[in-house]
């Protein structure tokens, strides 16, 4: 066993111990609203009406602790943070882990609301959730869609972000940028984006959600030996009735093949200018990330405040919080120091 792998296993054991302590201390059986289900690895979930959504989320730690909001990506769910969250709560943080729109128990308040997957909409969901939970500022952490969402909040509303931990760094884009052709090998990595652009792709994803997600997990994290139980815990989140619509719209919007909503036009105009991020930030990358991602040197200038990049070794792939929970939790703690 390599030294890096031994270190990661030691971190995992340490954080599992902290997690057990967190469950004992946090009294998480109390819910703020009617739960739509439970997430193994977390206590009973809470519900909060915020913005356009009735958001399903896990909350751990003391109510008066420094807030941390952890954001998952596609095709993943809140279980990406099932070790990170209790470890942070054991250190005194108030940890919020929401299901994004189209995942888990999160539902739209109105059946008439457009099932919009554009990045600005997801970012506004998080700002609305913070408002509903009366959280003025929080440390934001995420990967994949979650990192992009956290990037947007930190860039456009820096007063709401005490710090930022973003896997794969700066992921803010625009429809104009999405229309620029990439080299063939880079385009190949985005095969599913083009699949979703077709009606066949939408139907195929709807019929094969679990098989599709498992394939992405393997391609994005080729050295992660996840078991069936780990996958199944997350795959249940894809049964959300809005999941396919949100995912397909997200990727079609990026290519300019689907319209967004006028309510987000001003936000998208600001994002199209690739705004810098001034809050304290740690970006992270696994050394075996098989998903499309920019090189750290390409995005470092976008972070104008206190900044550090960390590459995590030992065969860590795209789902860095779940594959290297100790490293991710440590980054949250460190960025919170300002």
GROMACS .gro file of C-alpha atoms in nm:
model
  338
    1UNK     CA    1   0.000   0.000   0.000
    2UNK     CA    2   0.133   0.341  -0.097
    3UNK     CA    3   0.200   0.606   0.165
    4UNK     CA    4  -0.072   0.830   0.021
    5UNK     CA    5  -0.329   0.551   0.043
    6UNK     CA    6  -0.229   0.469   0.404
    7UNK     CA    7  -0.272   0.838   0.494
    8UNK     CA    8  -0.618   0.852   0.336
    9UNK     CA    9  -0.727   0.538   0.522
   10UNK     CA   10  -0.602   0.685   0.849
   11UNK     CA   11  -0.795   1.005   0.781
   12UNK     CA   12  -1.109   0.807   0.706
   13UNK     CA   13  -1.081   0.616   1.038
   14UNK     CA   14  -1.027   0.940   1.229
   15UNK     CA   15  -1.325   1.109   1.072
   16UNK     CA   16  -1.551   0.809   1.126
   17UNK     CA   17  -1.465   0.832   1.495
   18UNK     CA   18  -1.553   1.202   1.492
   19UNK     CA   19  -1.874   1.122   1.309
   20UNK     CA   20  -1.984   0.886   1.584
   21UNK     CA   21  -1.919   1.158   1.837
   22UNK     CA   22  -2.119   1.404   1.630
   23UNK     CA   23  -2.428   1.182   1.628
   24UNK     CA   24  -2.409   1.152   2.003
   25UNK     CA   25  -2.383   1.529   2.058
   26UNK     CA   26  -2.603   1.688   1.795
   27UNK     CA   27  -2.956   1.572   1.877
   28UNK     CA   28  -3.049   1.548   1.511
   29UNK     CA   29  -3.382   1.372   1.555
   30UNK     CA   30  -3.564   1.709   1.569
   31UNK     CA   31  -3.694   1.828   1.232
   32UNK     CA   32  -3.791   2.182   1.131
   33UNK     CA   33  -4.068   2.056   0.905
   34UNK     CA   34  -4.229   1.739   0.771
   35UNK     CA   35  -3.967   1.506   0.628
   36UNK     CA   36  -4.015   1.343   0.288
   37UNK     CA   37  -3.783   1.058   0.384
   38UNK     CA   38  -3.461   0.966   0.545
   39UNK     CA   39  -3.110   0.946   0.409
   40UNK     CA   40  -2.904   0.656   0.547
   41UNK     CA   41  -2.585   0.804   0.684
   42UNK     CA   42  -2.776   1.114   0.793
   43UNK     CA   43  -3.051   1.158   1.047
   44UNK     CA   44  -3.411   1.234   0.948
   45UNK     CA   45  -3.412   1.504   0.684
   46UNK     CA   46  -3.559   1.850   0.725
   47UNK     CA   47  -3.771   2.054   0.484
   48UNK     CA   48  -3.761   2.429   0.427
   49UNK     CA   49  -3.971   2.634   0.187
   50UNK     CA   50  -3.727   2.873   0.021
   51UNK     CA   51  -3.769   3.060  -0.305
   52UNK     CA   52  -3.924   2.828  -0.563
   53UNK     CA   53  -3.854   2.511  -0.368
   54UNK     CA   54  -3.945   2.301  -0.070
   55UNK     CA   55  -3.585   2.202  -0.007
   56UNK     CA   56  -3.490   1.873   0.156
   57UNK     CA   57  -3.168   1.895   0.354
   58UNK     CA   58  -2.963   1.743   0.631
   59UNK     CA   59  -2.853   1.962   0.920
   60UNK     CA   60  -2.585   1.863   1.167
   61UNK     CA   61  -2.413   2.039   1.453
   62UNK     CA   62  -2.504   2.320   1.693
   63UNK     CA   63  -2.755   2.579   1.573
   64UNK     CA   64  -2.521   2.859   1.678
   65UNK     CA   65  -2.211   2.713   1.514
   66UNK     CA   66  -2.034   2.873   1.217
   67UNK     CA   67  -2.251   2.782   0.914
   68UNK     CA   68  -2.119   2.555   0.639
   69UNK     CA   69  -2.321   2.471   0.327
   70UNK     CA   70  -2.209   2.167   0.128
   71UNK     CA   71  -2.330   2.124  -0.231
   72UNK     CA   72  -2.331   1.804  -0.433
   73UNK     CA   73  -2.309   1.758  -0.808
   74UNK     CA   74  -2.441   1.531  -1.084
   75UNK     CA   75  -2.495   1.240  -1.073
   76UNK     CA   76  -2.438   1.240  -0.697
   77UNK     CA   77  -2.630   1.351  -0.390
   78UNK     CA   78  -2.588   1.458  -0.028
   79UNK     CA   79  -2.416   1.129   0.061
   80UNK     CA   80  -2.103   1.264  -0.102
   81UNK     CA   81  -2.067   1.444   0.234
   82UNK     CA   82  -2.175   1.160   0.463
   83UNK     CA   83  -1.836   1.160   0.637
   84UNK     CA   84  -1.744   1.525   0.590
   85UNK     CA   85  -2.062   1.662   0.749
   86UNK     CA   86  -2.050   1.478   1.083
   87UNK     CA   87  -1.678   1.542   1.112
   88UNK     CA   88  -1.735   1.916   1.078
   89UNK     CA   89  -2.032   1.912   1.315
   90UNK     CA   90  -1.814   1.744   1.575
   91UNK     CA   91  -1.585   2.045   1.549
   92UNK     CA   92  -1.873   2.279   1.626
   93UNK     CA   93  -1.990   2.379   1.278
   94UNK     CA   94  -2.355   2.406   1.178
   95UNK     CA   95  -2.356   2.200   0.858
   96UNK     CA   96  -2.631   2.225   0.597
   97UNK     CA   97  -2.636   1.970   0.313
   98UNK     CA   98  -2.926   2.033   0.072
   99UNK     CA   99  -3.055   1.825  -0.213
  100UNK     CA  100  -3.034   2.043  -0.525
  101UNK     CA  101  -3.346   2.097  -0.735
  102UNK     CA  102  -3.431   1.771  -0.910
  103UNK     CA  103  -3.272   1.549  -0.644
  104UNK     CA  104  -3.395   1.358  -0.342
  105UNK     CA  105  -3.685   1.508  -0.149
  106UNK     CA  106  -3.650   1.861  -0.288
  107UNK     CA  107  -3.966   1.964  -0.472
  108UNK     CA  108  -4.094   2.269  -0.658
  109UNK     CA  109  -4.366   2.455  -0.469
  110UNK     CA  110  -4.570   2.499  -0.786
  111UNK     CA  111  -4.638   2.242  -1.059
  112UNK     CA  112  -4.632   2.534  -1.305
  113UNK     CA  113  -4.273   2.640  -1.236
  114UNK     CA  114  -4.042   2.579  -1.530
  115UNK     CA  115  -3.803   2.292  -1.452
  116UNK     CA  116  -3.494   2.500  -1.512
  117UNK     CA  117  -3.144   2.361  -1.468
  118UNK     CA  118  -2.942   2.670  -1.561
  119UNK     CA  119  -2.661   2.753  -1.318
  120UNK     CA  120  -2.806   3.089  -1.213
  121UNK     CA  121  -3.124   2.917  -1.097
  122UNK     CA  122  -2.934   2.672  -0.878
  123UNK     CA  123  -2.732   2.955  -0.727
  124UNK     CA  124  -3.047   3.151  -0.644
  125UNK     CA  125  -3.187   2.839  -0.476
  126UNK     CA  126  -2.897   2.844  -0.232
  127UNK     CA  127  -2.926   3.217  -0.162
  128UNK     CA  128  -3.298   3.167  -0.097
  129UNK     CA  129  -3.226   2.875   0.135
  130UNK     CA  130  -2.975   3.085   0.329
  131UNK     CA  131  -3.237   3.357   0.364
  132UNK     CA  132  -3.500   3.110   0.483
  133UNK     CA  133  -3.259   2.961   0.739
  134UNK     CA  134  -3.153   3.313   0.847
  135UNK     CA  135  -2.791   3.246   0.755
  136UNK     CA  136  -2.618   3.571   0.662
  137UNK     CA  137  -2.279   3.422   0.574
  138UNK     CA  138  -2.153   3.069   0.536
  139UNK     CA  139  -1.853   2.875   0.423
  140UNK     CA  140  -1.950   2.720   0.090
  141UNK     CA  141  -1.807   2.392  -0.033
  142UNK     CA  142  -1.889   2.177  -0.331
  143UNK     CA  143  -1.791   1.974  -0.634
  144UNK     CA  144  -1.925   1.944  -0.988
  145UNK     CA  145  -2.259   2.131  -1.007
  146UNK     CA  146  -2.211   2.213  -0.640
  147UNK     CA  147  -1.875   2.379  -0.698
  148UNK     CA  148  -2.018   2.584  -0.985
  149UNK     CA  149  -2.310   2.691  -0.765
  150UNK     CA  150  -2.078   2.785  -0.479
  151UNK     CA  151  -1.852   2.975  -0.722
  152UNK     CA  152  -2.146   3.180  -0.846
  153UNK     CA  153  -2.267   3.272  -0.498
  154UNK     CA  154  -1.915   3.369  -0.390
  155UNK     CA  155  -1.856   3.573  -0.706
  156UNK     CA  156  -2.185   3.764  -0.718
  157UNK     CA  157  -2.269   3.786  -0.349
  158UNK     CA  158  -1.934   3.781  -0.166
  159UNK     CA  159  -2.100   3.920   0.146
  160UNK     CA  160  -2.279   3.583   0.181
  161UNK     CA  161  -1.963   3.370   0.160
  162UNK     CA  162  -1.714   3.360   0.446
  163UNK     CA  163  -1.500   3.124   0.242
  164UNK     CA  164  -1.509   2.884  -0.052
  165UNK     CA  165  -1.385   2.529  -0.113
  166UNK     CA  166  -1.432   2.435  -0.478
  167UNK     CA  167  -1.328   2.108  -0.637
  168UNK     CA  168  -1.193   2.176  -0.989
  169UNK     CA  169  -1.177   2.545  -0.911
  170UNK     CA  170  -1.346   2.812  -1.121
  171UNK     CA  171  -1.642   2.662  -1.307
  172UNK     CA  172  -1.842   2.972  -1.396
  173UNK     CA  173  -1.938   2.972  -1.762
  174UNK     CA  174  -2.193   3.109  -2.007
  175UNK     CA  175  -2.386   3.004  -2.314
  176UNK     CA  176  -2.145   3.200  -2.531
  177UNK     CA  177  -1.848   3.014  -2.385
  178UNK     CA  178  -2.033   2.685  -2.430
  179UNK     CA  179  -2.058   2.743  -2.804
  180UNK     CA  180  -1.680   2.753  -2.852
  181UNK     CA  181  -1.552   2.421  -2.997
  182UNK     CA  182  -1.293   2.226  -2.798
  183UNK     CA  183  -1.018   1.997  -2.925
  184UNK     CA  184  -1.153   1.652  -3.022
  185UNK     CA  185  -1.017   1.473  -2.716
  186UNK     CA  186  -1.185   1.729  -2.489
  187UNK     CA  187  -1.512   1.703  -2.679
  188UNK     CA  188  -1.502   1.326  -2.632
  189UNK     CA  189  -1.507   1.372  -2.255
  190UNK     CA  190  -1.838   1.558  -2.288
  191UNK     CA  191  -2.012   1.276  -2.474
  192UNK     CA  192  -2.311   1.276  -2.237
  193UNK     CA  193  -2.370   1.647  -2.298
  194UNK     CA  194  -2.434   1.574  -2.665
  195UNK     CA  195  -2.641   1.265  -2.579
  196UNK     CA  196  -2.869   1.478  -2.364
  197UNK     CA  197  -2.912   1.722  -2.652
  198UNK     CA  198  -3.122   1.460  -2.832
  199UNK     CA  199  -3.467   1.323  -2.756
  200UNK     CA  200  -3.314   0.975  -2.763
  201UNK     CA  201  -3.076   1.089  -2.490
  202UNK     CA  202  -3.355   1.224  -2.273
  203UNK     CA  203  -3.550   0.900  -2.304
  204UNK     CA  204  -3.240   0.692  -2.251
  205UNK     CA  205  -3.146   0.874  -1.934
  206UNK     CA  206  -3.500   0.852  -1.801
  207UNK     CA  207  -3.510   0.476  -1.857
  208UNK     CA  208  -3.157   0.406  -1.733
  209UNK     CA  209  -3.089   0.658  -1.457
  210UNK     CA  210  -2.902   0.419  -1.230
  211UNK     CA  211  -2.703   0.249  -1.506
  212UNK     CA  212  -2.609   0.589  -1.647
  213UNK     CA  213  -2.501   0.726  -1.309
  214UNK     CA  214  -2.295   0.417  -1.228
  215UNK     CA  215  -2.111   0.454  -1.558
  216UNK     CA  216  -2.035   0.821  -1.487
  217UNK     CA  217  -1.909   0.732  -1.138
  218UNK     CA  218  -1.669   0.477  -1.286
  219UNK     CA  219  -1.543   0.707  -1.559
  220UNK     CA  220  -1.508   1.010  -1.330
  221UNK     CA  221  -1.340   0.818  -1.047
  222UNK     CA  222  -1.162   0.525  -1.212
  223UNK     CA  223  -0.973   0.425  -0.896
  224UNK     CA  224  -1.262   0.457  -0.650
  225UNK     CA  225  -1.376   0.108  -0.546
  226UNK     CA  226  -1.726   0.206  -0.430
  227UNK     CA  227  -1.961  -0.077  -0.337
  228UNK     CA  228  -2.324  -0.137  -0.434
  229UNK     CA  229  -2.460  -0.004  -0.105
  230UNK     CA  230  -2.271   0.324  -0.144
  231UNK     CA  231  -2.402   0.371  -0.495
  232UNK     CA  232  -2.759   0.275  -0.406
  233UNK     CA  233  -2.777   0.533  -0.128
  234UNK     CA  234  -2.711   0.809  -0.379
  235UNK     CA  235  -2.903   0.656  -0.671
  236UNK     CA  236  -3.229   0.685  -0.477
  237UNK     CA  237  -3.202   1.065  -0.518
  238UNK     CA  238  -3.246   1.029  -0.895
  239UNK     CA  239  -3.604   0.906  -0.850
  240UNK     CA  240  -3.708   1.268  -0.799
  241UNK     CA  241  -3.987   1.338  -1.053
  242UNK     CA  242  -3.806   1.649  -1.182
  243UNK     CA  243  -3.461   1.492  -1.203
  244UNK     CA  244  -3.447   1.414  -1.575
  245UNK     CA  245  -3.594   1.748  -1.676
  246UNK     CA  246  -3.344   1.942  -1.464
  247UNK     CA  247  -3.041   1.742  -1.581
  248UNK     CA  248  -3.132   1.756  -1.950
  249UNK     CA  249  -3.212   2.126  -1.937
  250UNK     CA  250  -2.885   2.202  -1.760
  251UNK     CA  251  -2.675   2.049  -2.036
  252UNK     CA  252  -2.889   2.175  -2.322
  253UNK     CA  253  -2.876   2.527  -2.178
  254UNK     CA  254  -2.497   2.515  -2.165
  255UNK     CA  255  -2.485   2.447  -2.539
  256UNK     CA  256  -2.738   2.718  -2.615
  257UNK     CA  257  -2.994   2.459  -2.722
  258UNK     CA  258  -3.250   2.554  -2.455
  259UNK     CA  259  -3.370   2.889  -2.326
  260UNK     CA  260  -3.342   2.995  -1.965
  261UNK     CA  261  -3.577   3.226  -1.779
  262UNK     CA  262  -3.589   3.605  -1.801
  263UNK     CA  263  -3.573   3.630  -1.422
  264UNK     CA  264  -3.209   3.516  -1.441
  265UNK     CA  265  -3.099   3.731  -1.736
  266UNK     CA  266  -2.924   3.993  -1.525
  267UNK     CA  267  -2.735   3.727  -1.332
  268UNK     CA  268  -2.630   3.551  -1.651
  269UNK     CA  269  -2.505   3.880  -1.797
  270UNK     CA  270  -2.281   3.925  -1.495
  271UNK     CA  271  -2.159   3.566  -1.510
  272UNK     CA  272  -2.079   3.596  -1.881
  273UNK     CA  273  -1.812   3.850  -1.784
  274UNK     CA  274  -1.634   3.578  -1.581
  275UNK     CA  275  -1.628   3.772  -1.251
  276UNK     CA  276  -1.341   3.717  -1.013
  277UNK     CA  277  -1.389   3.567  -0.667
  278UNK     CA  278  -1.252   3.771  -0.378
  279UNK     CA  279  -1.344   3.558  -0.075
  280UNK     CA  280  -1.083   3.328   0.086
  281UNK     CA  281  -1.071   3.016  -0.131
  282UNK     CA  282  -0.914   2.673  -0.142
  283UNK     CA  283  -0.951   2.489  -0.471
  284UNK     CA  284  -0.897   2.114  -0.482
  285UNK     CA  285  -0.835   1.842  -0.738
  286UNK     CA  286  -0.798   1.469  -0.714
  287UNK     CA  287  -0.499   1.321  -0.892
  288UNK     CA  288  -0.723   1.067  -1.071
  289UNK     CA  289  -1.018   1.286  -1.174
  290UNK     CA  290  -1.157   1.131  -1.489
  291UNK     CA  291  -1.422   1.397  -1.549
  292UNK     CA  292  -1.364   1.707  -1.765
  293UNK     CA  293  -1.189   1.970  -1.556
  294UNK     CA  294  -0.961   2.269  -1.618
  295UNK     CA  295  -0.595   2.268  -1.506
  296UNK     CA  296  -0.542   2.462  -1.180
  297UNK     CA  297  -0.305   2.710  -1.342
  298UNK     CA  298  -0.581   2.816  -1.581
  299UNK     CA  299  -0.816   2.938  -1.309
  300UNK     CA  300  -0.583   3.056  -1.031
  301UNK     CA  301  -0.599   3.422  -1.149
  302UNK     CA  302  -0.978   3.421  -1.104
  303UNK     CA  303  -0.932   3.411  -0.726
  304UNK     CA  304  -0.820   3.752  -0.606
  305UNK     CA  305  -0.842   3.702  -0.229
  306UNK     CA  306  -0.645   3.467  -0.006
  307UNK     CA  307  -0.602   3.160  -0.221
  308UNK     CA  308  -0.452   2.811  -0.217
  309UNK     CA  309  -0.478   2.507  -0.442
  310UNK     CA  310  -0.447   2.151  -0.312
  311UNK     CA  311  -0.402   1.842  -0.528
  312UNK     CA  312  -0.502   1.527  -0.338
  313UNK     CA  313  -0.306   1.214  -0.423
  314UNK     CA  314  -0.379   0.846  -0.373
  315UNK     CA  315  -0.605   0.786  -0.674
  316UNK     CA  316  -0.875   1.039  -0.581
  317UNK     CA  317  -1.132   1.103  -0.851
  318UNK     CA  318  -1.412   1.347  -0.925
  319UNK     CA  319  -1.619   1.287  -0.610
  320UNK     CA  320  -1.344   1.423  -0.388
  321UNK     CA  321  -1.551   1.481  -0.070
  322UNK     CA  322  -1.662   1.118  -0.056
  323UNK     CA  323  -1.331   0.972  -0.171
  324UNK     CA  324  -1.109   1.190   0.051
  325UNK     CA  325  -1.339   1.321   0.327
  326UNK     CA  326  -1.054   1.409   0.561
  327UNK     CA  327  -0.886   1.632   0.305
  328UNK     CA  328  -1.211   1.806   0.214
  329UNK     CA  329  -1.314   1.867   0.572
  330UNK     CA  330  -0.969   2.002   0.653
  331UNK     CA  331  -0.999   2.250   0.367
  332UNK     CA  332  -1.334   2.373   0.503
  333UNK     CA  333  -1.177   2.431   0.844
  334UNK     CA  334  -0.871   2.601   0.700
  335UNK     CA  335  -1.060   2.836   0.466
  336UNK     CA  336  -1.283   2.937   0.755
  337UNK     CA  337  -0.981   3.080   0.933
  338UNK     CA  338  -0.969   3.349   0.668
   0.00000   0.00000   0.00000
